[in-house]
JSON list of C-alpha atoms in Angstrom, two decimals:
[
{"chain": "A", "resi": 6, "resn": "UNK", "atom": "CA", "xyz": [-14.56, 17.76, 103.99]},
{"chain": "A", "resi": 7, "resn": "UNK", "atom": "CA", "xyz": [-11.31, 17.78, 105.94]},
{"chain": "A", "resi": 8, "resn": "UNK", "atom": "CA", "xyz": [-9.35, 14.58, 105.39]},
{"chain": "A", "resi": 9, "resn": "UNK", "atom": "CA", "xyz": [-7.92, 12.66, 108.35]},
{"chain": "A", "resi": 10, "resn": "UNK", "atom": "CA", "xyz": [-4.34, 13.50, 107.42]},
{"chain": "A", "resi": 11, "resn": "UNK", "atom": "CA", "xyz": [-5.06, 16.99, 106.13]},
{"chain": "A", "resi": 12, "resn": "UNK", "atom": "CA", "xyz": [-4.49, 16.17, 102.44]},
{"chain": "A", "resi": 13, "resn": "UNK", "atom": "CA", "xyz": [-6.28, 17.86, 99.58]},
{"chain": "A", "resi": 14, "resn": "UNK", "atom": "CA", "xyz": [-8.94, 15.76, 97.85]},
{"chain": "A", "resi": 15, "resn": "UNK", "atom": "CA", "xyz": [-6.65, 15.10, 94.86]},
{"chain": "A", "resi": 16, "resn": "UNK", "atom": "CA", "xyz": [-3.43, 14.63, 96.85]},
{"chain": "A", "resi": 17, "resn": "UNK", "atom": "CA", "xyz": [-1.50, 11.36, 97.21]},
{"chain": "A", "resi": 18, "resn": "UNK", "atom": "CA", "xyz": [-0.12, 10.12, 100.48]},
{"chain": "A", "resi": 19, "resn": "UNK", "atom": "CA", "xyz": [3.69, 10.40, 100.70]},
{"chain": "A", "resi": 20, "resn": "UNK", "atom": "CA", "xyz": [5.16, 7.62, 98.53]},
{"chain": "A", "resi": 21, "resn": "UNK", "atom": "CA", "xyz": [8.65, 6.19, 98.88]},
{"chain": "A", "resi": 22, "resn": "UNK", "atom": "CA", "xyz": [10.18, 3.33, 96.90]},
{"chain": "A", "resi": 23, "resn": "UNK", "atom": "CA", "xyz": [13.40, 1.86, 98.29]},
{"chain": "A", "resi": 24, "resn": "UNK", "atom": "CA", "xyz": [15.15, -0.18, 95.55]},
{"chain": "A", "resi": 25, "resn": "UNK", "atom": "CA", "xyz": [17.00, -3.48, 96.03]},
{"chain": "A", "resi": 26, "resn": "UNK", "atom": "CA", "xyz": [15.61, -4.04, 99.53]},
{"chain": "A", "resi": 27, "resn": "UNK", "atom": "CA", "xyz": [16.24, -7.80, 99.37]},
{"chain": "A", "resi": 28, "resn": "UNK", "atom": "CA", "xyz": [19.83, -8.83, 98.59]},
{"chain": "A", "resi": 29, "resn": "UNK", "atom": "CA", "xyz": [18.92, -12.30, 97.29]},
{"chain": "A", "resi": 30, "resn": "UNK", "atom": "CA", "xyz": [16.05, -11.62, 94.87]},
{"chain": "A", "resi": 31, "resn": "UNK", "atom": "CA", "xyz": [16.76, -10.77, 91.23]},
{"chain": "A", "resi": 32, "resn": "UNK", "atom": "CA", "xyz": [14.69, -7.62, 91.74]},
{"chain": "A", "resi": 33, "resn": "UNK", "atom": "CA", "xyz": [13.13, -6.05, 94.80]},
{"chain": "A", "resi": 34, "resn": "UNK", "atom": "CA", "xyz": [11.88, -2.91, 96.49]},
{"chain": "A", "resi": 35, "resn": "UNK", "atom": "CA", "xyz": [10.04, -1.73, 99.56]},
{"chain": "A", "resi": 36, "resn": "UNK", "atom": "CA", "xyz": [7.18, 0.61, 98.74]},
{"chain": "A", "resi": 37, "resn": "UNK", "atom": "CA", "xyz": [5.65, 2.90, 101.33]},
{"chain": "A", "resi": 38, "resn": "UNK", "atom": "CA", "xyz": [2.38, 4.69, 100.61]},
{"chain": "A", "resi": 39, "resn": "UNK", "atom": "CA", "xyz": [1.52, 6.60, 103.74]},
{"chain": "A", "resi": 40, "resn": "UNK", "atom": "CA", "xyz": [1.42, 3.97, 106.46]},
{"chain": "A", "resi": 41, "resn": "UNK", "atom": "CA", "xyz": [1.04, 1.10, 103.99]},
{"chain": "A", "resi": 42, "resn": "UNK", "atom": "CA", "xyz": [4.28, -0.82, 103.42]},
{"chain": "A", "resi": 43, "resn": "UNK", "atom": "CA", "xyz": [4.74, -3.67, 100.93]},
{"chain": "A", "resi": 44, "resn": "UNK", "atom": "CA", "xyz": [7.88, -5.68, 100.23]},
{"chain": "A", "resi": 45, "resn": "UNK", "atom": "CA", "xyz": [8.02, -6.68, 96.55]},
{"chain": "A", "resi": 46, "resn": "UNK", "atom": "CA", "xyz": [10.49, -9.30, 95.30]},
{"chain": "A", "resi": 47, "resn": "UNK", "atom": "CA", "xyz": [10.90, -10.72, 91.79]},
{"chain": "A", "resi": 48, "resn": "UNK", "atom": "CA", "xyz": [12.32, -14.22, 91.36]},
{"chain": "A", "resi": 49, "resn": "UNK", "atom": "CA", "xyz": [13.42, -15.78, 88.05]},
{"chain": "A", "resi": 50, "resn": "UNK", "atom": "CA", "xyz": [13.11, -19.45, 87.17]},
{"chain": "A", "resi": 51, "resn": "UNK", "atom": "CA", "xyz": [14.31, -21.03, 83.94]},
{"chain": "A", "resi": 52, "resn": "UNK", "atom": "CA", "xyz": [11.02, -22.87, 83.35]},
{"chain": "A", "resi": 53, "resn": "UNK", "atom": "CA", "xyz": [7.41, -22.07, 82.58]},
{"chain": "A", "resi": 54, "resn": "UNK", "atom": "CA", "xyz": [4.01, -23.51, 83.55]},
{"chain": "A", "resi": 55, "resn": "UNK", "atom": "CA", "xyz": [2.53, -26.16, 81.21]},
{"chain": "A", "resi": 56, "resn": "UNK", "atom": "CA", "xyz": [-0.06, -23.77, 79.73]},
{"chain": "A", "resi": 57, "resn": "UNK", "atom": "CA", "xyz": [2.55, -21.33, 78.36]},
{"chain": "A", "resi": 58, "resn": "UNK", "atom": "CA", "xyz": [3.27, -21.67, 74.60]},
{"chain": "A", "resi": 59, "resn": "UNK", "atom": "CA", "xyz": [6.71, -22.93, 73.62]},
{"chain": "A", "resi": 60, "resn": "UNK", "atom": "CA", "xyz": [9.33, -20.22, 73.56]},
{"chain": "A", "resi": 61, "resn": "UNK", "atom": "CA", "xyz": [7.30, -17.76, 75.61]},
{"chain": "A", "resi": 62, "resn": "UNK", "atom": "CA", "xyz": [7.75, -16.68, 79.20]},
{"chain": "A", "resi": 63, "resn": "UNK", "atom": "CA", "xyz": [5.39, -16.07, 82.08]},
{"chain": "A", "resi": 64, "resn": "UNK", "atom": "CA", "xyz": [4.95, -13.42, 84.76]},
{"chain": "A", "resi": 65, "resn": "UNK", "atom": "CA", "xyz": [2.84, -14.11, 87.81]},
{"chain": "A", "resi": 66, "resn": "UNK", "atom": "CA", "xyz": [2.38, -12.76, 91.32]},
{"chain": "A", "resi": 67, "resn": "UNK", "atom": "CA", "xyz": [1.65, -13.86, 94.85]},
{"chain": "A", "resi": 68, "resn": "UNK", "atom": "CA", "xyz": [0.19, -11.62, 97.55]},
{"chain": "A", "resi": 69, "resn": "UNK", "atom": "CA", "xyz": [0.05, -12.04, 101.28]},
{"chain": "A", "resi": 70, "resn": "UNK", "atom": "CA", "xyz": [-0.37, -9.99, 104.43]},
{"chain": "A", "resi": 71, "resn": "UNK", "atom": "CA", "xyz": [1.73, -10.61, 107.51]},
{"chain": "A", "resi": 72, "resn": "UNK", "atom": "CA", "xyz": [-0.39, -11.63, 110.51]},
{"chain": "A", "resi": 73, "resn": "UNK", "atom": "CA", "xyz": [0.03, -8.24, 112.23]},
{"chain": "A", "resi": 74, "resn": "UNK", "atom": "CA", "xyz": [-0.03, -6.08, 109.11]},
{"chain": "A", "resi": 75, "resn": "UNK", "atom": "CA", "xyz": [-3.43, -4.80, 110.26]},
{"chain": "A", "resi": 76, "resn": "UNK", "atom": "CA", "xyz": [-4.88, -3.51, 113.49]},
{"chain": "A", "resi": 77, "resn": "UNK", "atom": "CA", "xyz": [-5.66, -7.02, 114.70]},
{"chain": "A", "resi": 78, "resn": "UNK", "atom": "CA", "xyz": [-3.72, -10.21, 114.07]},
{"chain": "A", "resi": 79, "resn": "UNK", "atom": "CA", "xyz": [-4.97, -12.38, 111.22]},
{"chain": "A", "resi": 80, "resn": "UNK", "atom": "CA", "xyz": [-4.20, -16.06, 110.70]},
{"chain": "A", "resi": 81, "resn": "UNK", "atom": "CA", "xyz": [-1.61, -16.98, 108.12]},
{"chain": "A", "resi": 82, "resn": "UNK", "atom": "CA", "xyz": [-3.03, -18.57, 104.97]},
{"chain": "A", "resi": 83, "resn": "UNK", "atom": "CA", "xyz": [-0.79, -21.59, 105.49]},
{"chain": "A", "resi": 84, "resn": "UNK", "atom": "CA", "xyz": [-2.42, -22.21, 108.88]},
{"chain": "A", "resi": 85, "resn": "UNK", "atom": "CA", "xyz": [-5.80, -22.36, 107.10]},
{"chain": "A", "resi": 86, "resn": "UNK", "atom": "CA", "xyz": [-4.36, -24.71, 104.43]},
{"chain": "A", "resi": 87, "resn": "UNK", "atom": "CA", "xyz": [-5.72, -22.46, 101.68]},
{"chain": "A", "resi": 88, "resn": "UNK", "atom": "CA", "xyz": [-5.28, -19.00, 100.24]},
{"chain": "A", "resi": 89, "resn": "UNK", "atom": "CA", "xyz": [-7.92, -16.52, 101.37]},
{"chain": "A", "resi": 90, "resn": "UNK", "atom": "CA", "xyz": [-10.34, -15.47, 98.60]},
{"chain": "A", "resi": 91, "resn": "UNK", "atom": "CA", "xyz": [-9.21, -11.85, 99.01]},
{"chain": "A", "resi": 92, "resn": "UNK", "atom": "CA", "xyz": [-5.52, -12.72, 98.59]},
{"chain": "A", "resi": 93, "resn": "UNK", "atom": "CA", "xyz": [-6.29, -14.93, 95.59]},
{"chain": "A", "resi": 94, "resn": "UNK", "atom": "CA", "xyz": [-8.27, -12.15, 93.89]},
{"chain": "A", "resi": 95, "resn": "UNK", "atom": "CA", "xyz": [-5.58, -9.53, 94.56]},
{"chain": "A", "resi": 96, "resn": "UNK", "atom": "CA", "xyz": [-2.69, -11.65, 93.33]},
{"chain": "A", "resi": 97, "resn": "UNK", "atom": "CA", "xyz": [-4.54, -12.39, 90.10]},
{"chain": "A", "resi": 98, "resn": "UNK", "atom": "CA", "xyz": [-4.99, -8.63, 89.63]},
{"chain": "A", "resi": 99, "resn": "UNK", "atom": "CA", "xyz": [-1.27, -8.00, 90.21]},
{"chain": "A", "resi": 100, "resn": "UNK", "atom": "CA", "xyz": [-0.28, -10.79, 87.80]},
{"chain": "A", "resi": 101, "resn": "UNK", "atom": "CA", "xyz": [-2.57, -9.48, 85.04]},
{"chain": "A", "resi": 102, "resn": "UNK", "atom": "CA", "xyz": [-1.26, -5.95, 85.49]},
{"chain": "A", "resi": 103, "resn": "UNK", "atom": "CA", "xyz": [2.40, -6.96, 85.35]},
{"chain": "A", "resi": 104, "resn": "UNK", "atom": "CA", "xyz": [1.95, -9.25, 82.33]},
{"chain": "A", "resi": 105, "resn": "UNK", "atom": "CA", "xyz": [0.47, -6.29, 80.46]},
{"chain": "A", "resi": 106, "resn": "UNK", "atom": "CA", "xyz": [3.89, -4.57, 80.73]},
{"chain": "A", "resi": 107, "resn": "UNK", "atom": "CA", "xyz": [5.93, -7.47, 79.34]},
{"chain": "A", "resi": 108, "resn": "UNK", "atom": "CA", "xyz": [6.46, -8.97, 75.89]},
{"chain": "A", "resi": 109, "resn": "UNK", "atom": "CA", "xyz": [6.34, -12.63, 76.90]},
{"chain": "A", "resi": 110, "resn": "UNK", "atom": "CA", "xyz": [7.98, -13.76, 73.64]},
{"chain": "A", "resi": 111, "resn": "UNK", "atom": "CA", "xyz": [11.01, -11.55, 74.31]},
{"chain": "A", "resi": 112, "resn": "UNK", "atom": "CA", "xyz": [11.12, -12.85, 77.89]},
{"chain": "A", "resi": 113, "resn": "UNK", "atom": "CA", "xyz": [11.68, -16.33, 76.51]},
{"chain": "A", "resi": 114, "resn": "UNK", "atom": "CA", "xyz": [11.10, -19.67, 78.24]},
{"chain": "A", "resi": 115, "resn": "UNK", "atom": "CA", "xyz": [11.40, -18.50, 81.83]},
{"chain": "A", "resi": 116, "resn": "UNK", "atom": "CA", "xyz": [9.08, -17.38, 84.63]},
{"chain": "A", "resi": 117, "resn": "UNK", "atom": "CA", "xyz": [9.21, -14.39, 86.93]},
{"chain": "A", "resi": 118, "resn": "UNK", "atom": "CA", "xyz": [7.21, -14.55, 90.15]},
{"chain": "A", "resi": 119, "resn": "UNK", "atom": "CA", "xyz": [6.62, -11.27, 91.95]},
{"chain": "A", "resi": 120, "resn": "UNK", "atom": "CA", "xyz": [5.89, -11.73, 95.64]},
{"chain": "A", "resi": 121, "resn": "UNK", "atom": "CA", "xyz": [4.06, -8.87, 97.32]},
{"chain": "A", "resi": 122, "resn": "UNK", "atom": "CA", "xyz": [4.14, -9.19, 101.10]},
{"chain": "A", "resi": 123, "resn": "UNK", "atom": "CA", "xyz": [2.25, -6.55, 103.07]},
{"chain": "A", "resi": 124, "resn": "UNK", "atom": "CA", "xyz": [4.25, -5.58, 106.15]},
{"chain": "A", "resi": 125, "resn": "UNK", "atom": "CA", "xyz": [1.74, -2.94, 107.21]},
{"chain": "A", "resi": 126, "resn": "UNK", "atom": "CA", "xyz": [-1.67, -2.24, 105.72]},
{"chain": "A", "resi": 127, "resn": "UNK", "atom": "CA", "xyz": [-3.41, 1.13, 105.89]},
{"chain": "A", "resi": 128, "resn": "UNK", "atom": "CA", "xyz": [-5.45, 1.05, 102.69]},
{"chain": "A", "resi": 129, "resn": "UNK", "atom": "CA", "xyz": [-4.31, 0.66, 99.09]},
{"chain": "A", "resi": 130, "resn": "UNK", "atom": "CA", "xyz": [-2.29, -2.53, 99.54]},
{"chain": "A", "resi": 131, "resn": "UNK", "atom": "CA", "xyz": [-3.27, -3.93, 96.13]},
{"chain": "A", "resi": 132, "resn": "UNK", "atom": "CA", "xyz": [-2.43, -0.72, 94.29]},
{"chain": "A", "resi": 133, "resn": "UNK", "atom": "CA", "xyz": [0.88, -0.38, 96.17]},
{"chain": "A", "resi": 134, "resn": "UNK", "atom": "CA", "xyz": [1.64, -3.99, 95.25]},
{"chain": "A", "resi": 135, "resn": "UNK", "atom": "CA", "xyz": [1.10, -3.33, 91.54]},
{"chain": "A", "resi": 136, "resn": "UNK", "atom": "CA", "xyz": [3.25, -0.19, 91.66]},
{"chain": "A", "resi": 137, "resn": "UNK", "atom": "CA", "xyz": [6.06, -1.75, 93.69]},
{"chain": "A", "resi": 138, "resn": "UNK", "atom": "CA", "xyz": [5.73, -5.06, 91.86]},
{"chain": "A", "resi": 139, "resn": "UNK", "atom": "CA", "xyz": [6.48, -3.34, 88.58]},
{"chain": "A", "resi": 140, "resn": "UNK", "atom": "CA", "xyz": [9.66, -1.82, 90.02]},
{"chain": "A", "resi": 141, "resn": "UNK", "atom": "CA", "xyz": [10.83, -5.22, 91.35]},
{"chain": "A", "resi": 142, "resn": "UNK", "atom": "CA", "xyz": [10.00, -6.85, 88.00]},
{"chain": "A", "resi": 143, "resn": "UNK", "atom": "CA", "xyz": [11.95, -4.16, 86.13]},
{"chain": "A", "resi": 144, "resn": "UNK", "atom": "CA", "xyz": [15.04, -4.68, 88.27]},
{"chain": "A", "resi": 145, "resn": "UNK", "atom": "CA", "xyz": [14.88, -8.42, 87.58]},
{"chain": "A", "resi": 146, "resn": "UNK", "atom": "CA", "xyz": [14.67, -7.81, 83.84]},
{"chain": "A", "resi": 147, "resn": "UNK", "atom": "CA", "xyz": [17.57, -5.35, 83.97]},
{"chain": "A", "resi": 148, "resn": "UNK", "atom": "CA", "xyz": [19.63, -8.03, 85.72]},
{"chain": "A", "resi": 149, "resn": "UNK", "atom": "CA", "xyz": [18.81, -10.59, 83.03]},
{"chain": "A", "resi": 150, "resn": "UNK", "atom": "CA", "xyz": [19.92, -8.07, 80.43]},
{"chain": "A", "resi": 151, "resn": "UNK", "atom": "CA", "xyz": [23.19, -7.36, 82.28]},
{"chain": "A", "resi": 152, "resn": "UNK", "atom": "CA", "xyz": [23.89, -11.10, 82.50]},
{"chain": "A", "resi": 153, "resn": "UNK", "atom": "CA", "xyz": [23.34, -11.50, 78.76]},
{"chain": "A", "resi": 154, "resn": "UNK", "atom": "CA", "xyz": [20.47, -13.92, 79.32]},
{"chain": "A", "resi": 155, "resn": "UNK", "atom": "CA", "xyz": [18.12, -11.54, 77.49]},
{"chain": "A", "resi": 156, "resn": "UNK", "atom": "CA", "xyz": [19.14, -9.88, 74.22]},
{"chain": "A", "resi": 157, "resn": "UNK", "atom": "CA", "xyz": [16.17, -7.48, 74.12]},
{"chain": "A", "resi": 158, "resn": "UNK", "atom": "CA", "xyz": [14.40, -5.73, 76.98]},
{"chain": "A", "resi": 159, "resn": "UNK", "atom": "CA", "xyz": [10.92, -7.31, 77.26]},
{"chain": "A", "resi": 160, "resn": "UNK", "atom": "CA", "xyz": [9.31, -4.30, 78.94]},
{"chain": "A", "resi": 161, "resn": "UNK", "atom": "CA", "xyz": [6.69, -2.71, 76.67]},
{"chain": "A", "resi": 162, "resn": "UNK", "atom": "CA", "xyz": [5.44, -0.06, 79.08]},
{"chain": "A", "resi": 163, "resn": "UNK", "atom": "CA", "xyz": [5.23, 0.71, 82.76]},
{"chain": "A", "resi": 164, "resn": "UNK", "atom": "CA", "xyz": [2.23, 0.01, 84.96]},
{"chain": "A", "resi": 165, "resn": "UNK", "atom": "CA", "xyz": [1.11, 1.68, 88.18]},
{"chain": "A", "resi": 166, "resn": "UNK", "atom": "CA", "xyz": [-2.05, 1.74, 90.24]},
{"chain": "A", "resi": 167, "resn": "UNK", "atom": "CA", "xyz": [-3.92, 3.95, 92.68]},
{"chain": "A", "resi": 168, "resn": "UNK", "atom": "CA", "xyz": [-7.31, 4.06, 94.36]},
{"chain": "A", "resi": 169, "resn": "UNK", "atom": "CA", "xyz": [-9.99, 6.72, 94.54]},
{"chain": "A", "resi": 170, "resn": "UNK", "atom": "CA", "xyz": [-13.38, 6.81, 96.13]},
{"chain": "A", "resi": 171, "resn": "UNK", "atom": "CA", "xyz": [-16.42, 8.77, 97.16]},
{"chain": "A", "resi": 172, "resn": "UNK", "atom": "CA", "xyz": [-16.61, 9.55, 100.87]},
{"chain": "A", "resi": 173, "resn": "UNK", "atom": "CA", "xyz": [-19.48, 11.68, 102.17]},
{"chain": "A", "resi": 174, "resn": "UNK", "atom": "CA", "xyz": [-20.31, 12.44, 98.52]},
{"chain": "A", "resi": 175, "resn": "UNK", "atom": "CA", "xyz": [-16.82, 13.88, 97.89]},
{"chain": "A", "resi": 176, "resn": "UNK", "atom": "CA", "xyz": [-14.32, 12.40, 95.41]},
{"chain": "A", "resi": 177, "resn": "UNK", "atom": "CA", "xyz": [-11.00, 11.56, 97.10]},
{"chain": "A", "resi": 178, "resn": "UNK", "atom": "CA", "xyz": [-7.72, 10.20, 95.74]},
{"chain": "A", "resi": 179, "resn": "UNK", "atom": "CA", "xyz": [-5.63, 7.47, 97.42]},
{"chain": "A", "resi": 180, "resn": "UNK", "atom": "CA", "xyz": [-7.84, 6.40, 100.30]},
{"chain": "A", "resi": 181, "resn": "UNK", "atom": "CA", "xyz": [-6.33, 5.47, 103.64]},
{"chain": "A", "resi": 182, "resn": "UNK", "atom": "CA", "xyz": [-7.94, 2.73, 105.75]},
{"chain": "A", "resi": 183, "resn": "UNK", "atom": "CA", "xyz": [-10.39, 4.97, 107.61]},
{"chain": "A", "resi": 184, "resn": "UNK", "atom": "CA", "xyz": [-11.53, 6.62, 104.37]},
{"chain": "A", "resi": 185, "resn": "UNK", "atom": "CA", "xyz": [-11.80, 3.28, 102.58]},
{"chain": "A", "resi": 186, "resn": "UNK", "atom": "CA", "xyz": [-13.90, 1.88, 105.43]},
{"chain": "A", "resi": 187, "resn": "UNK", "atom": "CA", "xyz": [-16.32, 4.82, 105.16]},
{"chain": "A", "resi": 188, "resn": "UNK", "atom": "CA", "xyz": [-16.36, 5.00, 101.35]},
{"chain": "A", "resi": 189, "resn": "UNK", "atom": "CA", "xyz": [-19.67, 5.00, 99.55]},
{"chain": "A", "resi": 190, "resn": "UNK", "atom": "CA", "xyz": [-17.84, 4.10, 96.33]},
{"chain": "A", "resi": 191, "resn": "UNK", "atom": "CA", "xyz": [-14.40, 2.51, 95.98]},
{"chain": "A", "resi": 192, "resn": "UNK", "atom": "CA", "xyz": [-12.43, 2.31, 92.73]},
{"chain": "A", "resi": 193, "resn": "UNK", "atom": "CA", "xyz": [-9.01, 0.78, 92.02]},
{"chain": "A", "resi": 194, "resn": "UNK", "atom": "CA", "xyz": [-7.33, 1.75, 88.77]},
{"chain": "A", "resi": 195, "resn": "UNK", "atom": "CA", "xyz": [-4.30, 0.32, 86.92]},
{"chain": "A", "resi": 196, "resn": "UNK", "atom": "CA", "xyz": [-2.84, 2.26, 83.99]},
{"chain": "A", "resi": 197, "resn": "UNK", "atom": "CA", "xyz": [0.09, 2.05, 81.58]},
{"chain": "A", "resi": 198, "resn": "UNK", "atom": "CA", "xyz": [2.73, 4.70, 81.03]},
{"chain": "A", "resi": 199, "resn": "UNK", "atom": "CA", "xyz": [0.71, 5.87, 78.04]},
{"chain": "A", "resi": 200, "resn": "UNK", "atom": "CA", "xyz": [-2.32, 6.51, 80.24]},
{"chain": "A", "resi": 201, "resn": "UNK", "atom": "CA", "xyz": [-4.26, 3.52, 78.95]},
{"chain": "A", "resi": 202, "resn": "UNK", "atom": "CA", "xyz": [-6.41, 1.48, 81.31]},
{"chain": "A", "resi": 203, "resn": "UNK", "atom": "CA", "xyz": [-5.31, -2.01, 82.30]},
{"chain": "A", "resi": 204, "resn": "UNK", "atom": "CA", "xyz": [-7.94, -2.71, 84.93]},
{"chain": "A", "resi": 205, "resn": "UNK", "atom": "CA", "xyz": [-10.76, -0.98, 86.79]},
{"chain": "A", "resi": 206, "resn": "UNK", "atom": "CA", "xyz": [-12.36, -2.33, 89.95]},
{"chain": "A", "resi": 207, "resn": "UNK", "atom": "CA", "xyz": [-15.26, -0.12, 90.98]},
{"chain": "A", "resi": 208, "resn": "UNK", "atom": "CA", "xyz": [-17.74, -1.00, 93.69]},
{"chain": "A", "resi": 209, "resn": "UNK", "atom": "CA", "xyz": [-20.73, 0.80, 95.14]},
{"chain": "A", "resi": 210, "resn": "UNK", "atom": "CA", "xyz": [-20.13, 0.02, 98.80]},
{"chain": "A", "resi": 211, "resn": "UNK", "atom": "CA", "xyz": [-22.74, 2.37, 100.28]},
{"chain": "A", "resi": 212, "resn": "UNK", "atom": "CA", "xyz": [-24.64, 3.47, 97.21]},
{"chain": "A", "resi": 213, "resn": "UNK", "atom": "CA", "xyz": [-24.72, 3.12, 93.45]},
{"chain": "A", "resi": 214, "resn": "UNK", "atom": "CA", "xyz": [-22.77, 5.59, 91.32]},
{"chain": "A", "resi": 215, "resn": "UNK", "atom": "CA", "xyz": [-23.22, 7.18, 87.93]},
{"chain": "A", "resi": 216, "resn": "UNK", "atom": "CA", "xyz": [-21.14, 6.84, 84.78]},
{"chain": "A", "resi": 217, "resn": "UNK", "atom": "CA", "xyz": [-20.22, 10.51, 85.19]},
{"chain": "A", "resi": 218, "resn": "UNK", "atom": "CA", "xyz": [-18.94, 9.80, 88.72]},
{"chain": "A", "resi": 219, "resn": "UNK", "atom": "CA", "xyz": [-16.99, 6.80, 87.46]},
{"chain": "A", "resi": 220, "resn": "UNK", "atom": "CA", "xyz": [-15.33, 8.91, 84.78]},
{"chain": "A", "resi": 221, "resn": "UNK", "atom": "CA", "xyz": [-14.46, 11.58, 87.34]},
{"chain": "A", "resi": 222, "resn": "UNK", "atom": "CA", "xyz": [-12.88, 8.94, 89.60]},
{"chain": "A", "resi": 223, "resn": "UNK", "atom": "CA", "xyz": [-10.85, 7.53, 86.69]},
{"chain": "A", "resi": 224, "resn": "UNK", "atom": "CA", "xyz": [-9.62, 11.02, 85.81]},
{"chain": "A", "resi": 225, "resn": "UNK", "atom": "CA", "xyz": [-8.63, 11.53, 89.45]},
{"chain": "A", "resi": 226, "resn": "UNK", "atom": "CA", "xyz": [-6.73, 8.23, 89.37]},
{"chain": "A", "resi": 227, "resn": "UNK", "atom": "CA", "xyz": [-5.03, 9.20, 86.10]},
{"chain": "A", "resi": 228, "resn": "UNK", "atom": "CA", "xyz": [-3.65, 12.33, 87.76]},
{"chain": "A", "resi": 229, "resn": "UNK", "atom": "CA", "xyz": [-2.36, 10.31, 90.70]},
{"chain": "A", "resi": 230, "resn": "UNK", "atom": "CA", "xyz": [-0.87, 7.57, 88.52]},
{"chain": "A", "resi": 231, "resn": "UNK", "atom": "CA", "xyz": [1.15, 10.13, 86.55]},
{"chain": "A", "resi": 232, "resn": "UNK", "atom": "CA", "xyz": [2.72, 11.23, 89.83]},
{"chain": "A", "resi": 233, "resn": "UNK", "atom": "CA", "xyz": [3.29, 7.62, 90.92]},
{"chain": "A", "resi": 234, "resn": "UNK", "atom": "CA", "xyz": [4.99, 6.78, 87.62]},
{"chain": "A", "resi": 235, "resn": "UNK", "atom": "CA", "xyz": [7.46, 9.64, 88.13]},
{"chain": "A", "resi": 236, "resn": "UNK", "atom": "CA", "xyz": [8.37, 8.08, 91.50]},
{"chain": "A", "resi": 237, "resn": "UNK", "atom": "CA", "xyz": [8.76, 4.66, 89.85]},
{"chain": "A", "resi": 238, "resn": "UNK", "atom": "CA", "xyz": [11.04, 6.16, 87.21]},
{"chain": "A", "resi": 239, "resn": "UNK", "atom": "CA", "xyz": [13.22, 7.83, 89.85]},
{"chain": "A", "resi": 240, "resn": "UNK", "atom": "CA", "xyz": [13.50, 4.56, 91.81]},
{"chain": "A", "resi": 241, "resn": "UNK", "atom": "CA", "xyz": [14.62, 2.78, 88.65]},
{"chain": "A", "resi": 242, "resn": "UNK", "atom": "CA", "xyz": [17.27, 5.41, 88.03]},
{"chain": "A", "resi": 243, "resn": "UNK", "atom": "CA", "xyz": [15.47, 7.03, 85.12]}
]
């Protein structure tokens, strides 16, 4: 099939990561994946939640979409007096992914909150948030190292994410909104720099799918994530 934007089946949308987009946050970036744009900021606090063991740190995330990030205006969560179930599920995913990259003992008794605010959504907002969130988190940790607050870098690995899906029985990488809306199967994948899986979210939207198809989708994501991680590395000056 011919994709809407003319990409090959295994081709990513153009990805750009603009570092230090917010002058006040300890770490930040703007990530653009095609027409999806997410502002990621990392904020450091010298305290931890009650459930965190003594001497350890914590990394968490919050996710939100601006009211006109999509084709029609949506209500702000604050106006509904509660977080939408979708936003709550996505921010838990981002938090889990980012914690996987950090040695919480080396982080010490402090918290880092990564805010992922979708300025424009055209598919893949959660995967863009994980990818950009890691860059913002890394910048915050570099700053703590420069300030002498941390003696050892807590990062254990890098994490990045991408989506893939089956549309009209064809496997496609990095779905845009129109493709995602028509997908028979949708899969989000988070991986480490070593190519190990952190999280898989696979759903049969229009039909069930086989283990062989799942494995093919994961392999497609692995190819894309390798390319994404090279972009992350360049944004971080590596």
